[in-house]
Amino acid sequence: MSKFTKKKSSELPAISTASLPDIVFMLLFFFMVVTVLRDDNLLVKNTLPKADQVEKLQKDRSVYIYAGKPSERYEDKYGKEGKIQIGDKFTDVSNIKFALTEARQKLLPELQDRVMVALKVDEETNTGLVTDIKQELRDLNMLKIIYITSPGNEIDSQ
């Protein structure tokens, strides 16, 4: 018979949390590197007109078209006339069909038939350019158009 006996406990030992901060910082750096904050690099001036009735819409089935004068960085290269931007590239009115077809194919297959075109038009843009864009959209049978504005009332800001 032994005088010293060990008690066997059925408890699990405590989990070491010493490496937990390392794991948290590693995940933080991973998500900082992988996250995309902005889809498009804006090449045109985009001061949006104000509207008093603004709704927030889903972005998952939208294709954005930016219209306006080139920003100051690009004035020397592209001039001061109104330009159309889809994605990260300038395009002409004649190439809108190709650019929108390409942008539509990037969406999920079930959303390609229900795509909405979001127009972000600078407040100083010529109306003729917007009319040309809308005519090309009619030819493509993309009839759901959203005009993106900023909240506020144009009359109060003058």
PDB file of C-alpha atoms in Angstrom:
ATOM      1  CA  MET A   1       0.000   0.000   0.000  1.00  0.00           C
ATOM      2  CA  SER A   2       1.429   3.290  -0.966  1.00  0.00           C
ATOM      3  CA  LYS A   3       1.291   6.294   1.213  1.00  0.00           C
ATOM      4  CA  PHE A   4       1.152   8.838  -1.611  1.00  0.00           C
ATOM      5  CA  THR A   5      -1.654   8.482  -4.092  1.00  0.00           C
ATOM      6  CA  LYS A   6      -2.415  10.830  -6.944  1.00  0.00           C
ATOM      7  CA  LYS A   7      -5.921  11.970  -7.433  1.00  0.00           C
ATOM      8  CA  LYS A   8      -6.989  11.629 -11.009  1.00  0.00           C
ATOM      9  CA  SER A   9      -9.205  14.475 -12.024  1.00  0.00           C
ATOM     10  CA  SER A  10     -11.563  14.286 -14.953  1.00  0.00           C
ATOM     11  CA  GLU A  11     -11.377  18.037 -15.654  1.00  0.00           C
ATOM     12  CA  LEU A  12      -9.823  19.319 -18.851  1.00  0.00           C
ATOM     13  CA  PRO A  13      -6.870  21.659 -18.504  1.00  0.00           C
ATOM     14  CA  ALA A  14      -7.478  25.374 -19.186  1.00  0.00           C
ATOM     15  CA  ILE A  15      -7.057  26.520 -22.775  1.00  0.00           C
ATOM     16  CA  SER A  16      -4.044  28.730 -23.313  1.00  0.00           C
ATOM     17  CA  THR A  17      -4.987  32.096 -24.756  1.00  0.00           C
ATOM     18  CA  ALA A  18      -1.430  33.270 -25.281  1.00  0.00           C
ATOM     19  CA  SER A  19      -1.618  32.981 -29.083  1.00  0.00           C
ATOM     20  CA  LEU A  20      -5.062  34.598 -29.372  1.00  0.00           C
ATOM     21  CA  PRO A  21      -3.759  38.161 -30.023  1.00  0.00           C
ATOM     22  CA  ASP A  22      -1.489  36.819 -32.777  1.00  0.00           C
ATOM     23  CA  ILE A  23      -4.446  35.151 -34.479  1.00  0.00           C
ATOM     24  CA  VAL A  24      -6.607  38.284 -34.166  1.00  0.00           C
ATOM     25  CA  PHE A  25      -3.930  40.522 -35.706  1.00  0.00           C
ATOM     26  CA  MET A  26      -3.266  38.022 -38.480  1.00  0.00           C
ATOM     27  CA  LEU A  27      -6.978  38.017 -39.388  1.00  0.00           C
ATOM     28  CA  LEU A  28      -7.084  41.807 -39.186  1.00  0.00           C
ATOM     29  CA  PHE A  29      -4.171  42.176 -41.612  1.00  0.00           C
ATOM     30  CA  PHE A  30      -5.676  39.573 -43.935  1.00  0.00           C
ATOM     31  CA  PHE A  31      -8.991  41.417 -44.192  1.00  0.00           C
ATOM     32  CA  MET A  32      -7.260  44.783 -44.590  1.00  0.00           C
ATOM     33  CA  VAL A  33      -5.314  43.456 -47.574  1.00  0.00           C
ATOM     34  CA  VAL A  34      -8.185  41.568 -49.204  1.00  0.00           C
ATOM     35  CA  THR A  35     -10.992  44.119 -48.762  1.00  0.00           C
ATOM     36  CA  VAL A  36     -11.860  46.297 -51.765  1.00  0.00           C
ATOM     37  CA  LEU A  37     -13.079  49.681 -50.637  1.00  0.00           C
ATOM     38  CA  ARG A  38     -13.959  51.203 -53.993  1.00  0.00           C
ATOM     39  CA  ASP A  39     -14.969  49.527 -57.238  1.00  0.00           C
ATOM     40  CA  ASP A  40     -14.306  52.294 -59.733  1.00  0.00           C
ATOM     41  CA  ASN A  41     -11.619  54.923 -59.999  1.00  0.00           C
ATOM     42  CA  LEU A  42     -13.561  58.085 -60.759  1.00  0.00           C
ATOM     43  CA  LEU A  43     -12.183  59.864 -63.834  1.00  0.00           C
ATOM     44  CA  VAL A  44     -14.908  62.528 -64.171  1.00  0.00           C
ATOM     45  CA  LYS A  45     -16.054  65.357 -61.944  1.00  0.00           C
ATOM     46  CA  ASN A  46     -19.096  64.141 -60.103  1.00  0.00           C
ATOM     47  CA  THR A  47     -20.973  66.787 -58.156  1.00  0.00           C
ATOM     48  CA  LEU A  48     -24.386  65.199 -57.923  1.00  0.00           C
ATOM     49  CA  PRO A  49     -27.558  67.279 -58.076  1.00  0.00           C
ATOM     50  CA  LYS A  50     -29.654  67.444 -54.924  1.00  0.00           C
ATOM     51  CA  ALA A  51     -33.051  65.821 -54.456  1.00  0.00           C
ATOM     52  CA  ASP A  52     -35.446  65.854 -51.524  1.00  0.00           C
ATOM     53  CA  GLN A  53     -36.887  62.359 -52.076  1.00  0.00           C
ATOM     54  CA  VAL A  54     -33.974  59.928 -51.990  1.00  0.00           C
ATOM     55  CA  GLU A  55     -34.155  56.133 -51.556  1.00  0.00           C
ATOM     56  CA  LYS A  56     -31.351  53.705 -50.887  1.00  0.00           C
ATOM     57  CA  LEU A  57     -31.299  50.825 -53.391  1.00  0.00           C
ATOM     58  CA  GLN A  58     -29.472  47.512 -53.628  1.00  0.00           C
ATOM     59  CA  LYS A  59     -26.162  47.566 -55.505  1.00  0.00           C
ATOM     60  CA  ASP A  60     -26.008  43.895 -56.433  1.00  0.00           C
ATOM     61  CA  ARG A  61     -27.745  44.258 -59.791  1.00  0.00           C
ATOM     62  CA  SER A  62     -26.695  47.741 -60.842  1.00  0.00           C
ATOM     63  CA  VAL A  63     -24.346  48.901 -63.563  1.00  0.00           C
ATOM     64  CA  TYR A  64     -23.011  52.403 -62.997  1.00  0.00           C
ATOM     65  CA  ILE A  65     -22.524  54.996 -65.741  1.00  0.00           C
ATOM     66  CA  TYR A  66     -20.709  58.200 -64.773  1.00  0.00           C
ATOM     67  CA  ALA A  67     -21.059  61.280 -66.950  1.00  0.00           C
ATOM     68  CA  GLY A  68     -19.333  64.624 -66.609  1.00  0.00           C
ATOM     69  CA  LYS A  69     -16.297  66.645 -67.510  1.00  0.00           C
ATOM     70  CA  PRO A  70     -12.950  64.929 -66.904  1.00  0.00           C
ATOM     71  CA  SER A  71     -11.494  65.699 -63.490  1.00  0.00           C
ATOM     72  CA  GLU A  72      -8.614  68.175 -63.265  1.00  0.00           C
ATOM     73  CA  ARG A  73      -6.047  65.377 -63.363  1.00  0.00           C
ATOM     74  CA  TYR A  74      -7.300  64.202 -66.764  1.00  0.00           C
ATOM     75  CA  GLU A  75      -8.231  67.537 -68.421  1.00  0.00           C
ATOM     76  CA  ASP A  76      -4.926  67.772 -70.305  1.00  0.00           C
ATOM     77  CA  LYS A  77      -5.309  64.318 -71.802  1.00  0.00           C
ATOM     78  CA  TYR A  78      -9.066  64.188 -72.514  1.00  0.00           C
ATOM     79  CA  GLY A  79     -10.100  67.845 -72.826  1.00  0.00           C
ATOM     80  CA  LYS A  80     -12.930  69.669 -71.088  1.00  0.00           C
ATOM     81  CA  GLU A  81     -15.911  68.190 -72.937  1.00  0.00           C
ATOM     82  CA  GLY A  82     -18.355  65.878 -71.177  1.00  0.00           C
ATOM     83  CA  LYS A  83     -17.249  62.222 -71.080  1.00  0.00           C
ATOM     84  CA  ILE A  84     -18.877  58.902 -70.230  1.00  0.00           C
ATOM     85  CA  GLN A  85     -17.204  56.505 -67.815  1.00  0.00           C
ATOM     86  CA  ILE A  86     -18.212  52.869 -67.331  1.00  0.00           C
ATOM     87  CA  GLY A  87     -16.059  50.957 -64.895  1.00  0.00           C
ATOM     88  CA  ASP A  88     -12.559  52.442 -64.913  1.00  0.00           C
ATOM     89  CA  LYS A  89     -12.535  53.532 -68.573  1.00  0.00           C
ATOM     90  CA  PHE A  90     -13.832  56.404 -70.642  1.00  0.00           C
ATOM     91  CA  THR A  91     -16.094  55.331 -73.468  1.00  0.00           C
ATOM     92  CA  ASP A  92     -17.848  56.999 -76.389  1.00  0.00           C
ATOM     93  CA  VAL A  93     -21.578  56.931 -76.990  1.00  0.00           C
ATOM     94  CA  SER A  94     -21.022  54.446 -79.816  1.00  0.00           C
ATOM     95  CA  ASN A  95     -19.227  52.011 -77.452  1.00  0.00           C
ATOM     96  CA  ILE A  96     -21.837  52.064 -74.678  1.00  0.00           C
ATOM     97  CA  LYS A  97     -23.516  48.915 -75.992  1.00  0.00           C
ATOM     98  CA  PHE A  98     -20.294  46.924 -75.840  1.00  0.00           C
ATOM     99  CA  ALA A  99     -19.307  48.298 -72.409  1.00  0.00           C
ATOM    100  CA  LEU A 100     -22.742  47.639 -70.886  1.00  0.00           C
ATOM    101  CA  THR A 101     -22.889  44.123 -72.329  1.00  0.00           C
ATOM    102  CA  GLU A 102     -19.485  43.467 -70.768  1.00  0.00           C
ATOM    103  CA  ALA A 103     -20.585  44.950 -67.418  1.00  0.00           C
ATOM    104  CA  ARG A 104     -23.829  42.934 -67.490  1.00  0.00           C
ATOM    105  CA  GLN A 105     -21.872  39.689 -67.947  1.00  0.00           C
ATOM    106  CA  LYS A 106     -19.917  40.408 -64.747  1.00  0.00           C
ATOM    107  CA  LEU A 107     -23.137  40.180 -62.713  1.00  0.00           C
ATOM    108  CA  LEU A 108     -24.597  36.951 -61.358  1.00  0.00           C
ATOM    109  CA  PRO A 109     -26.398  34.945 -64.088  1.00  0.00           C
ATOM    110  CA  GLU A 110     -29.801  35.186 -62.401  1.00  0.00           C
ATOM    111  CA  LEU A 111     -29.495  38.997 -62.175  1.00  0.00           C
ATOM    112  CA  GLN A 112     -28.375  39.662 -65.754  1.00  0.00           C
ATOM    113  CA  ASP A 113     -31.943  39.926 -67.064  1.00  0.00           C
ATOM    114  CA  ARG A 114     -33.013  42.277 -64.264  1.00  0.00           C
ATOM    115  CA  VAL A 115     -30.116  44.717 -64.395  1.00  0.00           C
ATOM    116  CA  MET A 116     -30.658  48.342 -63.418  1.00  0.00           C
ATOM    117  CA  VAL A 117     -28.526  51.120 -64.872  1.00  0.00           C
ATOM    118  CA  ALA A 118     -27.519  53.770 -62.353  1.00  0.00           C
ATOM    119  CA  LEU A 119     -26.653  57.136 -63.875  1.00  0.00           C
ATOM    120  CA  LYS A 120     -24.323  59.330 -61.816  1.00  0.00           C
ATOM    121  CA  VAL A 121     -24.398  62.525 -63.827  1.00  0.00           C
ATOM    122  CA  ASP A 122     -22.563  65.696 -62.812  1.00  0.00           C
ATOM    123  CA  GLU A 123     -24.910  68.635 -62.298  1.00  0.00           C
ATOM    124  CA  GLU A 124     -23.124  70.677 -65.003  1.00  0.00           C
ATOM    125  CA  THR A 125     -23.270  67.957 -67.681  1.00  0.00           C
ATOM    126  CA  ASN A 126     -24.884  68.718 -71.020  1.00  0.00           C
ATOM    127  CA  THR A 127     -28.381  67.246 -71.335  1.00  0.00           C
ATOM    128  CA  GLY A 128     -27.585  66.037 -74.862  1.00  0.00           C
ATOM    129  CA  LEU A 129     -25.026  63.595 -73.476  1.00  0.00           C
ATOM    130  CA  VAL A 130     -27.605  62.151 -71.075  1.00  0.00           C
ATOM    131  CA  THR A 131     -30.119  61.863 -73.932  1.00  0.00           C
ATOM    132  CA  ASP A 132     -27.578  59.976 -76.037  1.00  0.00           C
ATOM    133  CA  ILE A 133     -26.906  57.576 -73.155  1.00  0.00           C
ATOM    134  CA  LYS A 134     -30.629  56.979 -72.655  1.00  0.00           C
ATOM    135  CA  GLN A 135     -31.102  56.307 -76.382  1.00  0.00           C
ATOM    136  CA  GLU A 136     -28.360  53.646 -76.314  1.00  0.00           C
ATOM    137  CA  LEU A 137     -30.016  52.102 -73.247  1.00  0.00           C
ATOM    138  CA  ARG A 138     -33.326  51.920 -75.121  1.00  0.00           C
ATOM    139  CA  ASP A 139     -31.602  50.133 -78.000  1.00  0.00           C
ATOM    140  CA  LEU A 140     -30.195  47.583 -75.519  1.00  0.00           C
ATOM    141  CA  ASN A 141     -33.643  47.195 -73.880  1.00  0.00           C
ATOM    142  CA  MET A 142     -32.185  48.283 -70.530  1.00  0.00           C
ATOM    143  CA  LEU A 143     -35.146  50.354 -69.469  1.00  0.00           C
ATOM    144  CA  LYS A 144     -34.704  50.388 -65.690  1.00  0.00           C
ATOM    145  CA  ILE A 145     -32.744  53.554 -65.003  1.00  0.00           C
ATOM    146  CA  ILE A 146     -31.870  55.107 -61.658  1.00  0.00           C
ATOM    147  CA  TYR A 147     -30.594  58.655 -61.311  1.00  0.00           C
ATOM    148  CA  ILE A 148     -28.182  58.905 -58.392  1.00  0.00           C
ATOM    149  CA  THR A 149     -28.456  62.186 -56.469  1.00  0.00           C
ATOM    150  CA  SER A 150     -27.296  63.529 -53.152  1.00  0.00           C
ATOM    151  CA  PRO A 151     -29.792  64.262 -50.381  1.00  0.00           C
ATOM    152  CA  GLY A 152     -30.888  67.848 -49.939  1.00  0.00           C
ATOM    153  CA  ASN A 153     -33.024  70.451 -51.619  1.00  0.00           C
ATOM    154  CA  GLU A 154     -31.593  72.407 -54.568  1.00  0.00           C
ATOM    155  CA  ILE A 155     -33.793  75.436 -53.875  1.00  0.00           C
ATOM    156  CA  ASP A 156     -32.623  75.767 -50.245  1.00  0.00           C
ATOM    157  CA  SER A 157     -28.922  75.617 -51.165  1.00  0.00           C
ATOM    158  CA  GLN A 158     -29.062  78.653 -53.494  1.00  0.00           C
TER     159      GLN A 158
END
